[in-house]
PDB file of C-alpha atoms and ligand atoms in Angstrom:
ATOM      1  CA  UNK A   8      34.645 -82.887 -47.282  1.00  0.00           C
ATOM      2  CA  UNK A   9      33.416 -80.183 -49.577  1.00  0.00           C
ATOM      3  CA  UNK A  10      36.424 -78.290 -50.906  1.00  0.00           C
ATOM      4  CA  UNK A  11      36.540 -75.191 -53.049  1.00  0.00           C
ATOM      5  CA  UNK A  12      39.637 -73.790 -54.869  1.00  0.00           C
ATOM      6  CA  UNK A  13      39.893 -70.029 -55.249  1.00  0.00           C
ATOM      7  CA  UNK A  14      42.464 -69.309 -57.886  1.00  0.00           C
ATOM      8  CA  UNK A  15      43.897 -65.874 -58.748  1.00  0.00           C
ATOM      9  CA  UNK A  16      46.969 -63.763 -59.081  1.00  0.00           C
ATOM     10  CA  UNK A  17      46.393 -61.856 -55.747  1.00  0.00           C
ATOM     11  CA  UNK A  18      48.914 -59.194 -56.590  1.00  0.00           C
ATOM     12  CA  UNK A  19      48.294 -58.288 -53.842  1.00  0.00           C
ATOM     13  CA  UNK A  20      45.295 -59.664 -51.848  1.00  0.00           C
ATOM     14  CA  UNK A  21      42.725 -57.000 -51.080  1.00  0.00           C
ATOM     15  CA  UNK A  22      39.828 -56.943 -48.712  1.00  0.00           C
ATOM     16  CA  UNK A  23      37.749 -57.725 -51.919  1.00  0.00           C
ATOM     17  CA  UNK A  24      39.402 -61.127 -52.051  1.00  0.00           C
ATOM     18  CA  UNK A  25      39.133 -61.717 -48.338  1.00  0.00           C
ATOM     19  CA  UNK A  26      35.415 -60.985 -48.528  1.00  0.00           C
ATOM     20  CA  UNK A  27      35.004 -63.661 -51.229  1.00  0.00           C
ATOM     21  CA  UNK A  28      36.917 -66.138 -49.130  1.00  0.00           C
ATOM     22  CA  UNK A  29      34.739 -65.349 -45.970  1.00  0.00           C
ATOM     23  CA  UNK A  30      31.628 -65.937 -47.831  1.00  0.00           C
ATOM     24  CA  UNK A  31      32.778 -69.020 -49.579  1.00  0.00           C
ATOM     25  CA  UNK A  32      33.570 -70.548 -46.198  1.00  0.00           C
ATOM     26  CA  UNK A  33      29.826 -70.406 -45.557  1.00  0.00           C
ATOM     27  CA  UNK A  34      29.359 -72.882 -48.319  1.00  0.00           C
ATOM     28  CA  UNK A  35      32.585 -74.972 -48.261  1.00  0.00           C
ATOM     29  CA  UNK A  36      34.274 -77.000 -45.525  1.00  0.00           C
ATOM     30  CA  UNK A  37      37.621 -76.027 -46.748  1.00  0.00           C
ATOM     31  CA  UNK A  38      38.891 -73.281 -49.208  1.00  0.00           C
ATOM     32  CA  UNK A  39      42.203 -73.545 -50.895  1.00  0.00           C
ATOM     33  CA  UNK A  40      43.504 -70.247 -52.125  1.00  0.00           C
ATOM     34  CA  UNK A  41      45.573 -71.094 -55.217  1.00  0.00           C
ATOM     35  CA  UNK A  42      47.955 -68.372 -56.198  1.00  0.00           C
ATOM     36  CA  UNK A  43      48.993 -68.511 -59.867  1.00  0.00           C
ATOM     37  CA  UNK A  44      52.424 -67.212 -60.857  1.00  0.00           C
ATOM     38  CA  UNK A  45      50.922 -65.464 -63.904  1.00  0.00           C
ATOM     39  CA  UNK A  46      54.145 -64.013 -65.256  1.00  0.00           C
ATOM     40  CA  UNK A  47      52.111 -62.612 -68.298  1.00  0.00           C
ATOM     41  CA  UNK A  48      50.506 -60.076 -65.960  1.00  0.00           C
ATOM     42  CA  UNK A  49      53.964 -58.881 -64.849  1.00  0.00           C
ATOM     43  CA  UNK A  50      53.063 -59.000 -61.094  1.00  0.00           C
ATOM     44  CA  UNK A  51      54.543 -56.438 -58.793  1.00  0.00           C
ATOM     45  CA  UNK A  52      55.241 -59.073 -56.191  1.00  0.00           C
ATOM     46  CA  UNK A  53      56.694 -62.562 -56.846  1.00  0.00           C
ATOM     47  CA  UNK A  54      54.554 -65.692 -56.117  1.00  0.00           C
ATOM     48  CA  UNK A  55      56.193 -66.411 -52.692  1.00  0.00           C
ATOM     49  CA  UNK A  56      55.601 -62.922 -51.506  1.00  0.00           C
ATOM     50  CA  UNK A  57      51.921 -63.068 -52.691  1.00  0.00           C
ATOM     51  CA  UNK A  58      51.359 -66.474 -50.926  1.00  0.00           C
ATOM     52  CA  UNK A  59      52.792 -64.855 -47.657  1.00  0.00           C
ATOM     53  CA  UNK A  60      50.446 -61.949 -47.963  1.00  0.00           C
ATOM     54  CA  UNK A  61      47.492 -64.248 -48.510  1.00  0.00           C
ATOM     55  CA  UNK A  62      48.502 -66.270 -45.504  1.00  0.00           C
ATOM     56  CA  UNK A  63      48.799 -63.016 -43.316  1.00  0.00           C
ATOM     57  CA  UNK A  64      45.386 -61.745 -44.513  1.00  0.00           C
ATOM     58  CA  UNK A  65      43.618 -64.996 -43.799  1.00  0.00           C
ATOM     59  CA  UNK A  66      45.562 -66.072 -40.632  1.00  0.00           C
ATOM     60  CA  UNK A  67      42.280 -65.609 -38.447  1.00  0.00           C
ATOM     61  CA  UNK A  68      40.170 -67.671 -40.833  1.00  0.00           C
ATOM     62  CA  UNK A  69      40.130 -71.315 -40.014  1.00  0.00           C
ATOM     63  CA  UNK A  70      39.705 -73.934 -42.840  1.00  0.00           C
ATOM     64  CA  UNK A  71      41.636 -71.868 -45.309  1.00  0.00           C
ATOM     65  CA  UNK A  72      44.899 -73.270 -47.008  1.00  0.00           C
ATOM     66  CA  UNK A  73      47.098 -71.210 -49.378  1.00  0.00           C
ATOM     67  CA  UNK A  74      49.158 -72.916 -52.095  1.00  0.00           C
ATOM     68  CA  UNK A  75      50.607 -71.971 -55.560  1.00  0.00           C
ATOM     69  CA  UNK A  76      49.697 -73.807 -58.564  1.00  0.00           C
ATOM     70  CA  UNK A  77      50.963 -74.154 -62.177  1.00  0.00           C
ATOM     71  CA  UNK A  78      49.417 -75.704 -65.119  1.00  0.00           C
ATOM     72  CA  UNK A  79      45.796 -76.396 -65.724  1.00  0.00           C
ATOM     73  CA  UNK A  80      43.367 -75.136 -62.930  1.00  0.00           C
ATOM     74  CA  UNK A  81      41.020 -78.171 -63.480  1.00  0.00           C
ATOM     75  CA  UNK A  82      44.024 -80.554 -62.896  1.00  0.00           C
ATOM     76  CA  UNK A  83      44.961 -78.782 -59.595  1.00  0.00           C
ATOM     77  CA  UNK A  84      41.238 -78.889 -58.508  1.00  0.00           C
ATOM     78  CA  UNK A  85      41.004 -82.602 -59.066  1.00  0.00           C
ATOM     79  CA  UNK A  86      44.403 -83.369 -57.401  1.00  0.00           C
ATOM     80  CA  UNK A  87      43.110 -81.635 -54.216  1.00  0.00           C
ATOM     81  CA  UNK A  88      39.832 -83.624 -54.304  1.00  0.00           C
ATOM     82  CA  UNK A  89      37.907 -80.410 -54.694  1.00  0.00           C
ATOM     83  CA  UNK A  90      34.570 -80.002 -56.575  1.00  0.00           C
ATOM     84  CA  UNK A  91      34.500 -76.323 -57.403  1.00  0.00           C
ATOM     85  CA  UNK A  92      36.252 -73.206 -58.485  1.00  0.00           C
ATOM     86  CA  UNK A  93      35.429 -70.179 -56.562  1.00  0.00           C
ATOM     87  CA  UNK A  94      35.534 -66.799 -58.325  1.00  0.00           C
ATOM     88  CA  UNK A  95      34.373 -63.374 -57.372  1.00  0.00           C
ATOM     89  CA  UNK A  96      32.137 -61.085 -59.505  1.00  0.00           C
ATOM     90  CA  UNK A  97      32.462 -57.387 -59.200  1.00  0.00           C
ATOM     91  CA  UNK A  98      30.652 -55.077 -61.578  1.00  0.00           C
ATOM     92  CA  UNK A  99      29.417 -56.212 -64.886  1.00  0.00           C
ATOM     93  CA  UNK A 100      32.907 -55.887 -66.343  1.00  0.00           C
ATOM     94  CA  UNK A 101      33.968 -59.236 -64.784  1.00  0.00           C
ATOM     95  CA  UNK A 102      31.154 -61.208 -66.194  1.00  0.00           C
ATOM     96  CA  UNK A 103      32.305 -61.859 -69.780  1.00  0.00           C
ATOM     97  CA  UNK A 104      35.856 -63.058 -68.798  1.00  0.00           C
ATOM     98  CA  UNK A 105      34.493 -65.181 -65.927  1.00  0.00           C
ATOM     99  CA  UNK A 106      31.800 -66.620 -68.172  1.00  0.00           C
ATOM    100  CA  UNK A 107      34.492 -67.656 -70.688  1.00  0.00           C
ATOM    101  CA  UNK A 108      36.806 -69.172 -68.004  1.00  0.00           C
ATOM    102  CA  UNK A 109      33.829 -71.019 -66.411  1.00  0.00           C
ATOM    103  CA  UNK A 110      32.931 -72.582 -69.769  1.00  0.00           C
ATOM    104  CA  UNK A 111      36.441 -73.580 -70.889  1.00  0.00           C
ATOM    105  CA  UNK A 112      37.076 -75.182 -67.559  1.00  0.00           C
ATOM    106  CA  UNK A 113      33.780 -77.079 -67.819  1.00  0.00           C
ATOM    107  CA  UNK A 114      34.893 -78.310 -71.278  1.00  0.00           C
ATOM    108  CA  UNK A 115      38.160 -79.483 -69.805  1.00  0.00           C
ATOM    109  CA  UNK A 116      36.559 -81.209 -66.861  1.00  0.00           C
ATOM    110  CA  UNK A 117      32.779 -81.794 -66.732  1.00  0.00           C
ATOM    111  CA  UNK A 118      32.953 -82.689 -62.906  1.00  0.00           C
ATOM    112  CA  UNK A 119      34.307 -79.321 -61.884  1.00  0.00           C
ATOM    113  CA  UNK A 120      31.684 -76.548 -61.155  1.00  0.00           C
ATOM    114  CA  UNK A 121      32.410 -72.795 -60.987  1.00  0.00           C
ATOM    115  CA  UNK A 122      30.724 -70.790 -58.222  1.00  0.00           C
ATOM    116  CA  UNK A 123      30.608 -67.100 -57.958  1.00  0.00           C
ATOM    117  CA  UNK A 124      30.362 -64.882 -54.898  1.00  0.00           C
ATOM    118  CA  UNK A 125      29.556 -61.167 -54.912  1.00  0.00           C
ATOM    119  CA  UNK A 126      31.528 -58.956 -52.528  1.00  0.00           C
ATOM    120  CA  UNK A 127      30.292 -56.251 -50.157  1.00  0.00           C
ATOM    121  CA  UNK A 128      29.253 -53.184 -52.253  1.00  0.00           C
ATOM    122  CA  UNK A 129      32.225 -51.115 -51.023  1.00  0.00           C
ATOM    123  CA  UNK A 130      34.657 -53.597 -52.360  1.00  0.00           C
ATOM    124  CA  UNK A 131      32.801 -54.066 -55.634  1.00  0.00           C
ATOM    125  CA  UNK A 132      35.060 -51.595 -57.582  1.00  0.00           C
ATOM    126  CA  UNK A 133      38.282 -52.770 -55.847  1.00  0.00           C
ATOM    127  CA  UNK A 134      40.969 -54.341 -57.909  1.00  0.00           C
ATOM    128  CA  UNK A 135      44.628 -55.136 -57.182  1.00  0.00           C
ATOM    129  CA  UNK A 136      45.582 -52.866 -60.078  1.00  0.00           C
ATOM    130  CA  UNK A 137      43.895 -49.787 -58.658  1.00  0.00           C
ATOM    131  CA  UNK A 138      45.368 -50.470 -55.203  1.00  0.00           C
ATOM    132  CA  UNK A 139      48.905 -50.458 -56.857  1.00  0.00           C
ATOM    133  CA  UNK A 140      48.037 -47.338 -58.688  1.00  0.00           C
ATOM    134  CA  UNK A 141      46.810 -45.430 -55.776  1.00  0.00           C
ATOM    135  CA  UNK A 142      49.764 -46.616 -53.545  1.00  0.00           C
ATOM    136  CA  UNK A 143      52.316 -45.863 -56.348  1.00  0.00           C
ATOM    137  CA  UNK A 144      50.985 -42.246 -56.364  1.00  0.00           C
ATOM    138  CA  UNK A 145      51.350 -41.930 -52.543  1.00  0.00           C
ATOM    139  CA  UNK A 146      47.672 -42.493 -51.722  1.00  0.00           C
ATOM    140  CA  UNK A 147      46.461 -44.393 -48.710  1.00  0.00           C
ATOM    141  CA  UNK A 148      45.188 -47.862 -49.205  1.00  0.00           C
ATOM    142  CA  UNK A 149      44.678 -48.889 -45.530  1.00  0.00           C
ATOM    143  CA  UNK A 150      40.914 -49.108 -46.000  1.00  0.00           C
ATOM    144  CA  UNK A 151      41.314 -51.768 -48.766  1.00  0.00           C
ATOM    145  CA  UNK A 152      44.217 -54.115 -47.767  1.00  0.00           C
ATOM    146  CA  UNK A 153      45.631 -55.773 -44.618  1.00  0.00           C
ATOM    147  CA  UNK A 154      47.993 -53.392 -42.829  1.00  0.00           C
ATOM    148  CA  UNK A 155      51.085 -55.626 -43.617  1.00  0.00           C
ATOM    149  CA  UNK A 156      50.037 -55.483 -47.309  1.00  0.00           C
ATOM    150  CA  UNK A 157      49.935 -51.743 -47.201  1.00  0.00           C
ATOM    151  CA  UNK A 158      53.324 -51.529 -45.693  1.00  0.00           C
ATOM    152  CA  UNK A 159      54.815 -53.928 -48.399  1.00  0.00           C
ATOM    153  CA  UNK A 160      53.151 -51.752 -51.164  1.00  0.00           C
ATOM    154  CA  UNK A 161      54.722 -48.645 -49.661  1.00  0.00           C
ATOM    155  CA  UNK A 162      58.183 -50.299 -49.584  1.00  0.00           C
ATOM    156  CA  UNK A 163      57.927 -51.686 -53.025  1.00  0.00           C
ATOM    157  CA  UNK A 164      56.596 -48.492 -54.534  1.00  0.00           C
ATOM    158  CA  UNK A 165      58.615 -46.198 -52.452  1.00  0.00           C
ATOM    159  CA  UNK A 166      60.552 -44.720 -55.368  1.00  0.00           C
ATOM    160  CA  UNK A 167      57.211 -43.398 -56.809  1.00  0.00           C
ATOM    161  CA  UNK A 168      55.950 -41.735 -53.735  1.00  0.00           C
ATOM    162  CA  UNK A 169      56.595 -37.974 -53.231  1.00  0.00           C
TER     163      UNK A 169
HETATM  164  P1  ADP B 206      42.924 -63.119 -61.901  1.00  0.00           P
HETATM  165  O1  ADP B 206      44.101 -62.694 -62.435  1.00  0.00           O
HETATM  166  O2  ADP B 206      42.630 -64.667 -61.844  1.00  0.00           O
HETATM  167  O3  ADP B 206      41.635 -62.438 -62.331  1.00  0.00           O
HETATM  168  P2  ADP B 206      42.754 -61.630 -59.365  1.00  0.00           P
HETATM  169  O4  ADP B 206      43.568 -61.829 -58.155  1.00  0.00           O
HETATM  170  O5  ADP B 206      42.683 -60.391 -59.975  1.00  0.00           O
HETATM  171  O6  ADP B 206      43.214 -62.849 -60.315  1.00  0.00           O
HETATM  172  O7  ADP B 206      41.309 -62.150 -58.974  1.00  0.00           O
HETATM  173  C1  ADP B 206      40.886 -63.407 -58.512  1.00  0.00           C
HETATM  174  C2  ADP B 206      39.406 -63.576 -58.376  1.00  0.00           C
HETATM  175  O8  ADP B 206      38.934 -62.534 -57.418  1.00  0.00           O
HETATM  176  C3  ADP B 206      38.629 -63.105 -59.717  1.00  0.00           C
HETATM  177  O9  ADP B 206      37.428 -64.018 -59.811  1.00  0.00           O
HETATM  178  C4  ADP B 206      38.234 -61.748 -59.410  1.00  0.00           C
HETATM  179  O10 ADP B 206      37.092 -61.393 -60.104  1.00  0.00           O
HETATM  180  C5  ADP B 206      37.968 -61.896 -57.870  1.00  0.00           C
HETATM  181  N1  ADP B 206      38.053 -60.554 -57.264  1.00  0.00           N
HETATM  182  C6  ADP B 206      39.217 -59.701 -57.286  1.00  0.00           C
HETATM  183  N2  ADP B 206      38.862 -58.529 -56.579  1.00  0.00           N
HETATM  184  C7  ADP B 206      37.628 -58.659 -56.099  1.00  0.00           C
HETATM  185  C8  ADP B 206      36.769 -57.867 -55.396  1.00  0.00           C
HETATM  186  N3  ADP B 206      37.016 -56.574 -55.036  1.00  0.00           N
HETATM  187  N4  ADP B 206      35.418 -58.241 -55.141  1.00  0.00           N
HETATM  188  C9  ADP B 206      35.098 -59.420 -55.667  1.00  0.00           C
HETATM  189  N5  ADP B 206      35.882 -60.250 -56.275  1.00  0.00           N
HETATM  190  C10 ADP B 206      37.064 -59.926 -56.566  1.00  0.00           C
END
Protein backbone atom coordinates (compact mmCIF):
# COMPACT_ATOMS: atom_id res chain seq x y z
CA UNK A 1 0.00 0.00 0.00
CA UNK A 2 1.19 3.46 -0.92
CA UNK A 3 1.09 5.45 2.32
CA UNK A 4 1.88 9.16 2.78
CA UNK A 5 2.43 10.96 6.08
CA UNK A 6 1.23 14.56 6.36
CA UNK A 7 2.96 16.12 9.39
CA UNK A 8 2.25 19.48 10.93
CA UNK A 9 1.16 21.45 13.97
CA UNK A 10 -2.47 21.89 12.81
CA UNK A 11 -3.16 24.61 15.40
CA UNK A 12 -5.94 24.45 14.27
CA UNK A 13 -6.67 22.57 11.01
CA UNK A 14 -7.91 24.91 8.24
CA UNK A 15 -9.51 24.31 4.85
CA UNK A 16 -6.00 24.78 3.42
CA UNK A 17 -4.82 21.65 5.27
CA UNK A 18 -7.96 19.73 4.27
CA UNK A 19 -7.43 20.73 0.65
CA UNK A 20 -3.91 19.27 0.77
CA UNK A 21 -5.23 16.03 2.33
CA UNK A 22 -7.90 15.71 -0.37
CA UNK A 23 -5.34 16.21 -3.13
CA UNK A 24 -2.89 13.77 -1.62
CA UNK A 25 -5.60 11.08 -1.49
CA UNK A 26 -5.55 11.13 -5.30
CA UNK A 27 -1.96 9.93 -5.17
CA UNK A 28 -1.77 7.85 -1.98
CA UNK A 29 -3.85 4.84 -0.90
CA UNK A 30 -3.74 6.03 2.68
CA UNK A 31 -2.79 9.34 4.29
CA UNK A 32 -1.70 9.52 7.92
CA UNK A 33 -2.07 13.02 9.35
CA UNK A 34 0.68 13.25 11.97
CA UNK A 35 0.06 15.99 14.53
CA UNK A 36 3.27 17.23 16.15
CA UNK A 37 3.03 18.60 19.71
CA UNK A 38 5.49 21.43 18.76
CA UNK A 39 5.57 23.11 22.20
CA UNK A 40 8.14 25.54 20.79
CA UNK A 41 5.36 27.13 18.74
CA UNK A 42 3.25 27.70 21.91
CA UNK A 43 0.12 26.22 20.35
CA UNK A 44 -3.31 27.56 21.29
CA UNK A 45 -4.78 24.03 21.44
CA UNK A 46 -3.14 21.05 23.09
CA UNK A 47 -2.22 18.12 20.91
CA UNK A 48 -5.29 16.03 21.88
CA UNK A 49 -7.60 18.90 20.91
CA UNK A 50 -5.78 19.35 17.61
CA UNK A 51 -6.08 15.63 16.82
CA UNK A 52 -9.80 15.75 17.63
CA UNK A 53 -10.32 18.72 15.29
CA UNK A 54 -8.38 17.03 12.47
CA UNK A 55 -10.57 13.93 12.94
CA UNK A 56 -13.72 16.05 12.76
CA UNK A 57 -12.57 17.95 9.69
CA UNK A 58 -11.62 14.74 7.85
CA UNK A 59 -14.42 12.47 9.02
CA UNK A 60 -15.96 12.26 5.53
CA UNK A 61 -12.67 11.36 3.90
CA UNK A 62 -12.05 7.63 3.70
CA UNK A 63 -8.45 6.40 3.86
CA UNK A 64 -7.31 9.09 6.33
CA UNK A 65 -5.87 8.28 9.76
CA UNK A 66 -4.90 10.80 12.42
CA UNK A 67 -2.13 10.28 14.96
CA UNK A 68 0.33 12.24 17.04
CA UNK A 69 4.04 11.72 16.72
CA UNK A 70 7.12 12.70 18.65
CA UNK A 71 10.75 12.47 17.72
CA UNK A 72 12.15 12.30 14.23
CA UNK A 73 9.62 12.45 11.43
CA UNK A 74 11.56 10.02 9.24
CA UNK A 75 11.45 7.41 12.03
CA UNK A 76 7.68 7.77 12.24
CA UNK A 77 7.38 7.51 8.44
CA UNK A 78 9.36 4.27 8.43
CA UNK A 79 7.51 2.80 11.40
CA UNK A 80 4.23 3.28 9.56
CA UNK A 81 5.53 1.66 6.39
CA UNK A 82 5.11 4.92 4.49
CA UNK A 83 7.24 6.17 1.61
CA UNK A 84 6.60 9.84 1.54
CA UNK A 85 6.18 13.01 3.54
CA UNK A 86 3.36 15.21 2.29
CA UNK A 87 3.64 18.98 2.68
CA UNK A 88 1.67 21.90 1.36
CA UNK A 89 3.16 24.82 -0.51
CA UNK A 90 1.49 28.18 -0.32
CA UNK A 91 3.03 31.34 -1.68
CA UNK A 92 6.75 31.57 -2.26
CA UNK A 93 7.31 32.19 1.46
CA UNK A 94 6.93 28.46 2.27
CA UNK A 95 9.57 27.39 -0.20
CA UNK A 96 12.77 28.04 1.69
CA UNK A 97 11.67 26.34 4.90
CA UNK A 98 10.14 23.37 3.06
CA UNK A 99 13.24 22.97 0.90
CA UNK A 100 15.43 22.86 4.00
CA UNK A 101 13.17 20.34 5.77
CA UNK A 102 12.98 18.09 2.70
CA UNK A 103 16.75 18.03 2.31
CA UNK A 104 17.47 17.38 5.97
CA UNK A 105 14.91 14.57 6.01
CA UNK A 106 16.53 13.09 2.92
CA UNK A 107 19.89 13.26 4.63
CA UNK A 108 18.42 11.43 7.63
CA UNK A 109 16.74 8.77 5.50
CA UNK A 110 17.44 8.46 1.77
CA UNK A 111 14.39 6.24 1.22
CA UNK A 112 11.85 8.84 2.29
CA UNK A 113 10.66 11.25 -0.40
CA UNK A 114 8.97 14.60 0.23
CA UNK A 115 6.08 15.53 -2.03
CA UNK A 116 4.36 18.89 -2.25
CA UNK A 117 0.83 19.87 -3.15
CA UNK A 118 -0.45 23.33 -3.97
CA UNK A 119 -3.80 24.33 -2.48
CA UNK A 120 -6.72 26.03 -4.18
CA UNK A 121 -5.88 29.66 -4.84
CA UNK A 122 -8.32 30.96 -2.24
CA UNK A 123 -6.50 28.99 0.44
CA UNK A 124 -3.02 29.92 -0.67
CA UNK A 125 -2.78 32.79 1.82
CA UNK A 126 -4.38 30.86 4.68
CA UNK A 127 -2.36 30.06 7.79
CA UNK A 128 -3.42 28.78 11.21
CA UNK A 129 -1.82 31.93 12.67
CA UNK A 130 -3.92 34.37 10.63
CA UNK A 131 -7.06 32.42 11.54
CA UNK A 132 -6.22 32.71 15.24
CA UNK A 133 -5.54 36.41 14.82
CA UNK A 134 -8.82 37.10 13.02
CA UNK A 135 -10.83 34.95 15.47
CA UNK A 136 -9.10 36.63 18.42
CA UNK A 137 -10.18 40.03 17.14
CA UNK A 138 -13.78 38.88 16.78
CA UNK A 139 -13.77 38.34 12.99
CA UNK A 140 -15.57 35.48 11.29
CA UNK A 141 -13.50 32.53 10.12
CA UNK A 142 -16.36 30.34 8.93
CA UNK A 143 -15.16 30.31 5.32
CA UNK A 144 -11.78 28.94 6.30
CA UNK A 145 -12.30 26.29 8.98
CA UNK A 146 -14.71 23.49 9.87
CA UNK A 147 -17.72 24.87 11.87
CA UNK A 148 -16.67 22.94 14.98
CA UNK A 149 -13.16 24.44 14.72
CA UNK A 150 -14.70 27.93 14.42
CA UNK A 151 -16.74 27.22 17.55
CA UNK A 152 -13.73 26.08 19.53
CA UNK A 153 -11.75 29.11 18.40
CA UNK A 154 -14.56 31.36 19.63
CA UNK A 155 -14.64 29.57 22.97
CA UNK A 156 -10.88 29.63 23.43
CA UNK A 157 -10.47 33.25 22.38
CA UNK A 158 -13.67 34.57 23.93
CA UNK A 159 -11.88 36.84 26.34
CA UNK A 160 -10.42 38.71 23.38
CA UNK A 161 -13.63 39.29 21.46
CA UNK A 162 -15.63 42.50 21.96
P1 LIG B 1 4.16 23.21 10.54
O1 LIG B 1 4.36 23.77 11.92
O2 LIG B 1 4.75 21.87 10.32
O3 LIG B 1 4.47 24.16 9.42
P2 LIG B 1 1.39 23.63 9.85
O4 LIG B 1 0.17 23.03 10.48
O5 LIG B 1 1.51 25.11 9.88
O6 LIG B 1 2.60 22.91 10.53
O7 LIG B 1 1.49 23.17 8.34
C1 LIG B 1 1.61 21.83 7.95
C2 LIG B 1 1.81 21.78 6.46
O8 LIG B 1 0.64 22.24 5.80
C3 LIG B 1 2.95 22.65 5.93
O9 LIG B 1 3.57 21.98 4.85
C4 LIG B 1 2.26 23.90 5.46
O10 LIG B 1 2.98 24.54 4.43
C5 LIG B 1 0.96 23.30 4.92
N1 LIG B 1 -0.13 24.25 4.92
C6 LIG B 1 -0.65 24.95 5.96
N2 LIG B 1 -1.65 25.76 5.55
C7 LIG B 1 -1.76 25.57 4.21
C8 LIG B 1 -2.59 26.14 3.18
N3 LIG B 1 -3.47 27.09 3.43
N4 LIG B 1 -2.40 25.71 1.93
C9 LIG B 1 -1.47 24.78 1.66
N5 LIG B 1 -0.66 24.21 2.55
C10 LIG B 1 -0.79 24.60 3.81
